[in-house]
CSV table of C-alpha atoms in Angstrom, one decimal:
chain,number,residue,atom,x,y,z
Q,1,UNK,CA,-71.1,-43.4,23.5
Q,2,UNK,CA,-69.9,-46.5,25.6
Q,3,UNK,CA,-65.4,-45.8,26.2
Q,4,UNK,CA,-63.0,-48.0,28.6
Q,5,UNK,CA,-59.8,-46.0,29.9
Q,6,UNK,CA,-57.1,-48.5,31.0
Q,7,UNK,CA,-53.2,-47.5,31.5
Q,8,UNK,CA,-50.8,-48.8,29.8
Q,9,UNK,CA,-46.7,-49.3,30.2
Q,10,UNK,CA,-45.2,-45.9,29.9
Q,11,UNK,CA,-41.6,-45.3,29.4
Q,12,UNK,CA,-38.5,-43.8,30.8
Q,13,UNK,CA,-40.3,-40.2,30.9
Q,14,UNK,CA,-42.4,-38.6,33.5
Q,15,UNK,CA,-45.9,-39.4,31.4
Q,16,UNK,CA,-48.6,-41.6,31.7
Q,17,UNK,CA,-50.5,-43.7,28.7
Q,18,UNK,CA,-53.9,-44.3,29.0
Q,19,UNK,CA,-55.6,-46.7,26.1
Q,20,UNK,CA,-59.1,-45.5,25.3
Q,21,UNK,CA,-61.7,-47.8,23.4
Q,22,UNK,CA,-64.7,-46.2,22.4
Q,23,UNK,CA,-67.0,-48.9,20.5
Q,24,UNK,CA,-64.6,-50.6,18.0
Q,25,UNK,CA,-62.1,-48.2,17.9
Q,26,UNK,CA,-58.7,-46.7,20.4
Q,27,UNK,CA,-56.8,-44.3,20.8
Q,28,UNK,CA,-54.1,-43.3,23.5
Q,29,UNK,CA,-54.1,-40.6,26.4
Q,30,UNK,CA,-50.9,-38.8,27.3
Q,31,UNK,CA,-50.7,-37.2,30.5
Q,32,UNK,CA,-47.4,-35.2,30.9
Q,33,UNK,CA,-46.4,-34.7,34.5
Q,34,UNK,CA,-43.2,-32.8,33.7
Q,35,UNK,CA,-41.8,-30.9,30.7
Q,36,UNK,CA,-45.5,-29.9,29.1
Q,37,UNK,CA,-44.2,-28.2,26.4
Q,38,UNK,CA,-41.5,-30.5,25.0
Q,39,UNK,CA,-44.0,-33.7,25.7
Q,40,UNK,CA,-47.5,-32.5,24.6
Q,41,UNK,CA,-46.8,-29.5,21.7
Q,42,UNK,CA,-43.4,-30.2,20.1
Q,43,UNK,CA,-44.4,-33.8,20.4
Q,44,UNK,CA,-47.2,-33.2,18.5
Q,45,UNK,CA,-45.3,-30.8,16.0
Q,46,UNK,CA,-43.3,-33.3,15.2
Q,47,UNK,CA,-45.3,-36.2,14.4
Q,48,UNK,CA,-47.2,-33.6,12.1
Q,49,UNK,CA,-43.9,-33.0,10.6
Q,50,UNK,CA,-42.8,-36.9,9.9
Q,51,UNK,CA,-46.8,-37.5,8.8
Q,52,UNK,CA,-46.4,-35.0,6.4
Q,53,UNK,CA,-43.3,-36.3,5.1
Q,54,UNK,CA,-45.0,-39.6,4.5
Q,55,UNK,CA,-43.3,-41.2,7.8
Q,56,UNK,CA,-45.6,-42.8,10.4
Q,57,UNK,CA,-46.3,-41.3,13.2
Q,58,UNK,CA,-49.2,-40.4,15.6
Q,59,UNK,CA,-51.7,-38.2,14.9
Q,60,UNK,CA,-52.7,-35.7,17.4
Q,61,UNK,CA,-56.7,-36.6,17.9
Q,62,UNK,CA,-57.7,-34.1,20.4
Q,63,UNK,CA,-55.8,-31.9,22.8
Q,64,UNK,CA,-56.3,-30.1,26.6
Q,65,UNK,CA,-53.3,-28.9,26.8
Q,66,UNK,CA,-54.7,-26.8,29.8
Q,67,UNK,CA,-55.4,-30.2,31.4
Q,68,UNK,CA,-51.8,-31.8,30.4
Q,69,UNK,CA,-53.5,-34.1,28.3
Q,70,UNK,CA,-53.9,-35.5,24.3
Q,71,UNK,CA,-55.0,-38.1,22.5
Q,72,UNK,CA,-53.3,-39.7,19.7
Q,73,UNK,CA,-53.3,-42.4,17.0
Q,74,UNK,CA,-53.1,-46.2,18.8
Q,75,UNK,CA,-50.4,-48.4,17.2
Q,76,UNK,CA,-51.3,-51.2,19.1
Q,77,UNK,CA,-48.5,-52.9,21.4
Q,78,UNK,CA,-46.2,-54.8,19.4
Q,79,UNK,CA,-42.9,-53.0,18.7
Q,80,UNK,CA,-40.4,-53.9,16.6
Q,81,UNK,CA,-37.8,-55.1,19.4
Q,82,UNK,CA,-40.8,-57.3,20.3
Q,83,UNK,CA,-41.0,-58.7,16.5
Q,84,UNK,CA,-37.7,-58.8,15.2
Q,85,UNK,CA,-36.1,-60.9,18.4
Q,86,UNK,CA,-37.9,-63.6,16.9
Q,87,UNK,CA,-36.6,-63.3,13.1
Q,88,UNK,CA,-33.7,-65.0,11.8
Q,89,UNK,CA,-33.4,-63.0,8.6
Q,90,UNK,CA,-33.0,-59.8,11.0
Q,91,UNK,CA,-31.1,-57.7,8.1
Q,92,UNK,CA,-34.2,-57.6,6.3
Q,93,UNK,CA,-36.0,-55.5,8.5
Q,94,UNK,CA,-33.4,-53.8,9.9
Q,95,UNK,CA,-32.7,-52.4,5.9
Q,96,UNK,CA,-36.5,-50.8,6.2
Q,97,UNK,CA,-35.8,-49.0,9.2
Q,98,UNK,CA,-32.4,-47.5,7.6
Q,99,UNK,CA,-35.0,-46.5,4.8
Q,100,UNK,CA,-37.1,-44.6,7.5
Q,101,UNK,CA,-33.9,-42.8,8.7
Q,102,UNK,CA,-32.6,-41.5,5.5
Q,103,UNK,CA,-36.0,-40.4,4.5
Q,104,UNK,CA,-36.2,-38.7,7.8
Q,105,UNK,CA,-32.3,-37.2,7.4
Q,106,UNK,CA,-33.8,-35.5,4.0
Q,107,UNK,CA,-36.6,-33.8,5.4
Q,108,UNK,CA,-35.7,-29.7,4.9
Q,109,UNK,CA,-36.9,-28.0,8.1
Q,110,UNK,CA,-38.4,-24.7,8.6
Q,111,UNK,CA,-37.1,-22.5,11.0
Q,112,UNK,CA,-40.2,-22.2,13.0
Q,113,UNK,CA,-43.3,-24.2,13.4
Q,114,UNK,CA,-46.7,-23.3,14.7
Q,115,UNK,CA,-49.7,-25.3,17.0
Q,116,UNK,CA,-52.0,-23.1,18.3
Q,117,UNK,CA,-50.6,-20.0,18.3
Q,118,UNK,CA,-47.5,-21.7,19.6
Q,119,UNK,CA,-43.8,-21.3,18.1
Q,120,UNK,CA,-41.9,-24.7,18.3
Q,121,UNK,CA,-38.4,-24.8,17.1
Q,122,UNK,CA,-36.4,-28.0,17.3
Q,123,UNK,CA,-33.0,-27.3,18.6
Q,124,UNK,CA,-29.3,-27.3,17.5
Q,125,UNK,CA,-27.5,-30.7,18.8
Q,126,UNK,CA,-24.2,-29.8,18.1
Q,127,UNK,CA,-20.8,-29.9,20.4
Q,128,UNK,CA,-21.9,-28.4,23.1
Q,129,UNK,CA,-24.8,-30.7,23.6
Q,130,UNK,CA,-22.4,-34.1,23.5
Q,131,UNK,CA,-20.5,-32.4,26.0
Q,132,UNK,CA,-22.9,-31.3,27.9
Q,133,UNK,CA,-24.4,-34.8,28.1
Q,134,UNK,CA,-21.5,-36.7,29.4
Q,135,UNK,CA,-22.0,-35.0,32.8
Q,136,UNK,CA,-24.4,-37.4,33.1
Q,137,UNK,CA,-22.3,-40.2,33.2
Q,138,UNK,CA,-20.0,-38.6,36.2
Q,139,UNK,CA,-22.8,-37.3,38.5
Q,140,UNK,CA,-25.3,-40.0,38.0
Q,141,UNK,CA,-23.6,-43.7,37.0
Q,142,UNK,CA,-19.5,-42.9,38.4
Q,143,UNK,CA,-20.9,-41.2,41.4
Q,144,UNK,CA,-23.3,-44.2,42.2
Q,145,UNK,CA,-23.0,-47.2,40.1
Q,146,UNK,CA,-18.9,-47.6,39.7
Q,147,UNK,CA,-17.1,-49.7,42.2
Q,148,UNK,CA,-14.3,-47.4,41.0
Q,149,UNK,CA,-14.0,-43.7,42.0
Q,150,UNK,CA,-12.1,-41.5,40.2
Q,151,UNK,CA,-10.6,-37.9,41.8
Q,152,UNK,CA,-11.2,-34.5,39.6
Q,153,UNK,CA,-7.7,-35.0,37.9
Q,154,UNK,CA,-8.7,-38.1,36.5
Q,155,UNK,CA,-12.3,-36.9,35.3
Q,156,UNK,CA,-11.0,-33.7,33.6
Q,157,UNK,CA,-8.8,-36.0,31.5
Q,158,UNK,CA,-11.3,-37.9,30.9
Q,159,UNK,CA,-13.4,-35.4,30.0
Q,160,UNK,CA,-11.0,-33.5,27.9
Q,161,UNK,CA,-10.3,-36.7,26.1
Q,162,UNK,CA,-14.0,-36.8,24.7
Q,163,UNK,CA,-13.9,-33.3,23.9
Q,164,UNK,CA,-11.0,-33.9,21.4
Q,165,UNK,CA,-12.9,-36.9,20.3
Q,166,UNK,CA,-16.2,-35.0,19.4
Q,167,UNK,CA,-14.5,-32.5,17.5
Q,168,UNK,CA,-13.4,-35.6,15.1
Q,169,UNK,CA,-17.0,-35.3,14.0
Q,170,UNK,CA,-16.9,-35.1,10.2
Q,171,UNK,CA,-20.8,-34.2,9.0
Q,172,UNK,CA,-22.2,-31.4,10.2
Q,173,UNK,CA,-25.1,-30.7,12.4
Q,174,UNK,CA,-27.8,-30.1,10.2
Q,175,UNK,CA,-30.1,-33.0,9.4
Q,176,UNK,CA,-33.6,-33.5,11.0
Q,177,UNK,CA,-33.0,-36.1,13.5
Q,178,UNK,CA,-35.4,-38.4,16.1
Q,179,UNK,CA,-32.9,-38.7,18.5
Q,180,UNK,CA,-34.1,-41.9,20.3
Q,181,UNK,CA,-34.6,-44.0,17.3
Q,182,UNK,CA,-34.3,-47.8,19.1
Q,183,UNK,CA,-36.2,-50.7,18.4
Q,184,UNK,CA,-38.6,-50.1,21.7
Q,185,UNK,CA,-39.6,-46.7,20.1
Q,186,UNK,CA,-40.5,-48.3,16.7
Q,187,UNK,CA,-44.1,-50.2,16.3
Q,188,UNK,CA,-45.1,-52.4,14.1
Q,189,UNK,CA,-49.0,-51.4,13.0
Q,190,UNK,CA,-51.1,-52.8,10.0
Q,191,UNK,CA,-47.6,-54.3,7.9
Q,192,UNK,CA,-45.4,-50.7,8.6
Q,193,UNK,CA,-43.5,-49.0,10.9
Q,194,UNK,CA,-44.5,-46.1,12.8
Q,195,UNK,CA,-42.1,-43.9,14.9
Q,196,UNK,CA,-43.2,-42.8,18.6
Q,197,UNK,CA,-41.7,-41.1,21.4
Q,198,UNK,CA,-40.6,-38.3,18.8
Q,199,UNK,CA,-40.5,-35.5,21.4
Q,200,UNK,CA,-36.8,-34.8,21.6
Q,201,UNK,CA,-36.2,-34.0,18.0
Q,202,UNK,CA,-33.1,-31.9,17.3
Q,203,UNK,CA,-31.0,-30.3,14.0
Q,204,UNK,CA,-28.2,-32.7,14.9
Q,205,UNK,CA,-25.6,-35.2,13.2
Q,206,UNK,CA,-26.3,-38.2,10.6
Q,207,UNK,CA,-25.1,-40.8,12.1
Q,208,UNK,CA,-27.3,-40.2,15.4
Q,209,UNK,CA,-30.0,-41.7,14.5
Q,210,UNK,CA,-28.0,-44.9,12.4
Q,211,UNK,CA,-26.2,-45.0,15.8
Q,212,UNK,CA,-29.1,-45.5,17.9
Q,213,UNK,CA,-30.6,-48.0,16.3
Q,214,UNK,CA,-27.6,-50.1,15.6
Q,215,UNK,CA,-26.3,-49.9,18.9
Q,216,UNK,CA,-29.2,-50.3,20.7
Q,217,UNK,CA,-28.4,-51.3,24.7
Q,218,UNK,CA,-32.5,-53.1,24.4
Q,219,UNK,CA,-31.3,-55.7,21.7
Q,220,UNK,CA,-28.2,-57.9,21.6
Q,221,UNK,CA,-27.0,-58.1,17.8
Q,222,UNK,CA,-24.3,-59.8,16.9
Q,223,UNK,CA,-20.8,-57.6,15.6
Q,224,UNK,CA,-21.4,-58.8,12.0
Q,225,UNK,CA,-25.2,-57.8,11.7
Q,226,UNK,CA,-24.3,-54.5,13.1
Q,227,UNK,CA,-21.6,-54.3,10.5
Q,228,UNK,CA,-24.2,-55.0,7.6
Q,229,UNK,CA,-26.3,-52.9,8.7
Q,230,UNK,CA,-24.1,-49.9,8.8
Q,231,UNK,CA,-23.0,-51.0,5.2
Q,232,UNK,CA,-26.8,-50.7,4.3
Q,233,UNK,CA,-27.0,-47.0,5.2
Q,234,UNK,CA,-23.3,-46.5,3.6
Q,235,UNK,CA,-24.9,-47.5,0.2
Q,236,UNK,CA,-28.2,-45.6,0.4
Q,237,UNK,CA,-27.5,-42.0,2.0
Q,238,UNK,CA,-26.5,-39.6,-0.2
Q,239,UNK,CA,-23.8,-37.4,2.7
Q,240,UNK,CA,-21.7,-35.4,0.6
Q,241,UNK,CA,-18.9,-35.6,0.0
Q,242,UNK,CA,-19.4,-39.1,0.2
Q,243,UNK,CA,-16.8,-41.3,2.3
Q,244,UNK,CA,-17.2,-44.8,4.0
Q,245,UNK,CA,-14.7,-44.0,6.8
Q,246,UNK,CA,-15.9,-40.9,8.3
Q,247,UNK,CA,-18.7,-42.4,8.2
Q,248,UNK,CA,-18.0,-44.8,10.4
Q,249,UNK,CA,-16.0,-42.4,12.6
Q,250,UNK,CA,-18.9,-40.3,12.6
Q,251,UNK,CA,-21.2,-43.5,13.4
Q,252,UNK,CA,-18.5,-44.6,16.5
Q,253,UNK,CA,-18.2,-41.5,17.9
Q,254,UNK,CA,-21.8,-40.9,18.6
Q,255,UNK,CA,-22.3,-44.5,19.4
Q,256,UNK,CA,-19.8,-43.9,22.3
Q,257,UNK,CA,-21.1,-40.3,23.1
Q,258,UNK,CA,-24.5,-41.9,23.5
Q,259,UNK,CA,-24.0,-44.9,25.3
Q,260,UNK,CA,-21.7,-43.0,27.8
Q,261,UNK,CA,-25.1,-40.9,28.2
Q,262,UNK,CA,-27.1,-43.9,28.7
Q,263,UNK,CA,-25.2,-45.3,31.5
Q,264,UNK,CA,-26.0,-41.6,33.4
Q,265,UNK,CA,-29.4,-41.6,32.2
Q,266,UNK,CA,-30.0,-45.5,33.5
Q,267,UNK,CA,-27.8,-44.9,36.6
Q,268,UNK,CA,-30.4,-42.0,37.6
Q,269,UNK,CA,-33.4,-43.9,36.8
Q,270,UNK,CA,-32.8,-46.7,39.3
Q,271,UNK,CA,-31.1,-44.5,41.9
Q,272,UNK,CA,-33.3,-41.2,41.8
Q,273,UNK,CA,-36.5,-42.7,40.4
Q,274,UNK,CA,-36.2,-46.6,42.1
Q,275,UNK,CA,-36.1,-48.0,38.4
Q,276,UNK,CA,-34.7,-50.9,39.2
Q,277,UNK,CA,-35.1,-52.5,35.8
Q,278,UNK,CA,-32.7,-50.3,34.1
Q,279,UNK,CA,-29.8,-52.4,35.5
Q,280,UNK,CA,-30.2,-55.0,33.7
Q,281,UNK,CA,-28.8,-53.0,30.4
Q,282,UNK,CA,-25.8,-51.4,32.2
Q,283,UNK,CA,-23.8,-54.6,31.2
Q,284,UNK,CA,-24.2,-54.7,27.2
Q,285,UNK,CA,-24.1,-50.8,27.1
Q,286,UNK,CA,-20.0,-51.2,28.7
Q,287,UNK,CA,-20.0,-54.2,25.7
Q,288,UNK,CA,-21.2,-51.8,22.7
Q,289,UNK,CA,-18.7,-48.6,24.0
Q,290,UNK,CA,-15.5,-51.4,23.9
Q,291,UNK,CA,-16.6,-52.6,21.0
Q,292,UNK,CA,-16.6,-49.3,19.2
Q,293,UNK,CA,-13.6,-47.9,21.0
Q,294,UNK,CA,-11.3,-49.9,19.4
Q,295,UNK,CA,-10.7,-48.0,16.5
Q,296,UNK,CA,-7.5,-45.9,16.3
Q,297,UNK,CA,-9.6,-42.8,16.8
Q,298,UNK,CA,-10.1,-44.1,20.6
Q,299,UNK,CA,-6.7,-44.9,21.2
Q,300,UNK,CA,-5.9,-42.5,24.3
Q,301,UNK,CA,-9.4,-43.2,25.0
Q,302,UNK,CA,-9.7,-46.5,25.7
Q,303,UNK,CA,-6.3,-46.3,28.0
Q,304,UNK,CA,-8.7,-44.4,29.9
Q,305,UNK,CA,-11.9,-46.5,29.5
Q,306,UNK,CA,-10.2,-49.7,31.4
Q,307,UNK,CA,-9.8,-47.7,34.3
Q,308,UNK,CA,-12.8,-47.5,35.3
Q,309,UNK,CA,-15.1,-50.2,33.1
């Protein structure tokens, strides 16, 4: 049998993604350089998981996991930050996508899941984690992207100020969720969607993954659309007890928490990694955290934020 291997544009982790034709048909190569485990076999577990569920997702082909290495479903290269750019009526497909989440928010996990003799078990996201995230953003974008530097006094504030902020969280961390659920990791294949780049599944909150998607740094939507959209998942999820506004507390908070995070995360990749491209989002990232922090639920917060933004 006759196969090409050609590589193809990765993403923000330490793998590489080969395309593989054999005759007619393709399928991807995965190559994890770092973190095997969480990249190759709770990767894998997962998109199981969503397949079963009746959620897209790649399939695992073949695996060497000795070797680093599986193969997986192709689902082409158009993705939906690539498609939907381009659509006027961008509420429409957005609406499908909250569909995706809320079927995804109630699938009922097991505790733990098996590959080949191998015990996967997603983990908790809970307070801890947020906390633990925001270091990210001091060591990695205040210590080398900020024109402003700030001493310990001012950080711990800071940081204490986000702590109390977290703990506004209303909805408990207990739904299945993707975790990086943006328009680059969505693809459009055959008329649906399918999810990728599933690996860092967690128990975590609700409005994670409305958050991500909503406030994604990759897209530029306007304040209105976003607002829609929110009110789309507001109508369909069924969160008990049901209430609009700590919902949208919920859905701020862990918009801020997360783009906070980003900043870190895209401060490292261009300063450790020489990813230069990542820049380019540091602008509308500051954008979506003001925009959300001005809600009375940010009010010592965003005192704090103009320091340094």
């Amino acid at each position: 049998m006759k196969f090409k291997i050609k590589k193809i544009s990765g993403d923000a982790s330490f793998r590489e993604f080969f395309r593989v034709k054999k005759n007619s048909k393709t399928s991807v190569l995965i190559l994890a350089k770092k973190d095997k485990f969480k990249n190759l076999i709770t990767y894998s577990t997962v998109n199981k998981i969503l397949n079963s569920n009746r959620i897209l997702a790649p399939r695992l082909i073949s695996n060497n996991y000795k070797k680093n290495i599986i193969e997986i479903t192709d689902f082409g290269n158009t993705s939906f930050l690539e498609m939907v750019r381009h659509k006027k009526n961008k509420i429409k497909y957005y609406k499908k996508l909250i569909d995706i989440i809320i079927k995804i928010q109630k699938i009922r996990l097991k505790k733990n899941y098996f590959l080949n003799d191998r015990k996967i078990r997603l983990p908790n996201y809970n307070l801890r984690t947020l906390n633990n995230e925001i270091t990210l953003f001091f060591d990695w974008y205040m210590k080398y992207i900020s024109k402003k530097k700030i001493n310990i006094k001012f950080k711990n504030l800071l940081k204490k100020e986000l702590n109390n902020i977290f703990q506004k969280i209303f909805y408990r961390s207990e739904f299945f969720v993707h975790r990086d659920f943006h328009a680059s990791n969505v693809m459009c294949y055959k008329k649906k969607f399918a999810l990728i780049d599933s690996q860092d599944a967690v128990i975590g909150y609700p409005l994670y993954d409305v958050a991500s998607l909503i406030d994604d740094v990759r897209i530029k939507l306007p304040s209105n659309l976003q607002s829609k959209i929110l009110n789309y998942y507001m109508n369909k999820c069924d969160l008990k007890p049901f209430d609009k506004i700590k919902i949208k507390t919920d859905f701020e908070i862990l918009s801020v928490q997360r783009n906070l995070r980003i900043l870190g995360v895209f401060a490292r990749l261009y300063k450790r990694d020489n990813k230069h491209n990542y820049l380019k989002y540091l602008p509308y990232t500051w954008k979506l955290i003001e925009r959300r922090i001005k809600s009375p639920t940010f009010k010592s917060l965003n005192i704090l934020i103009k320091k340094i933004s």
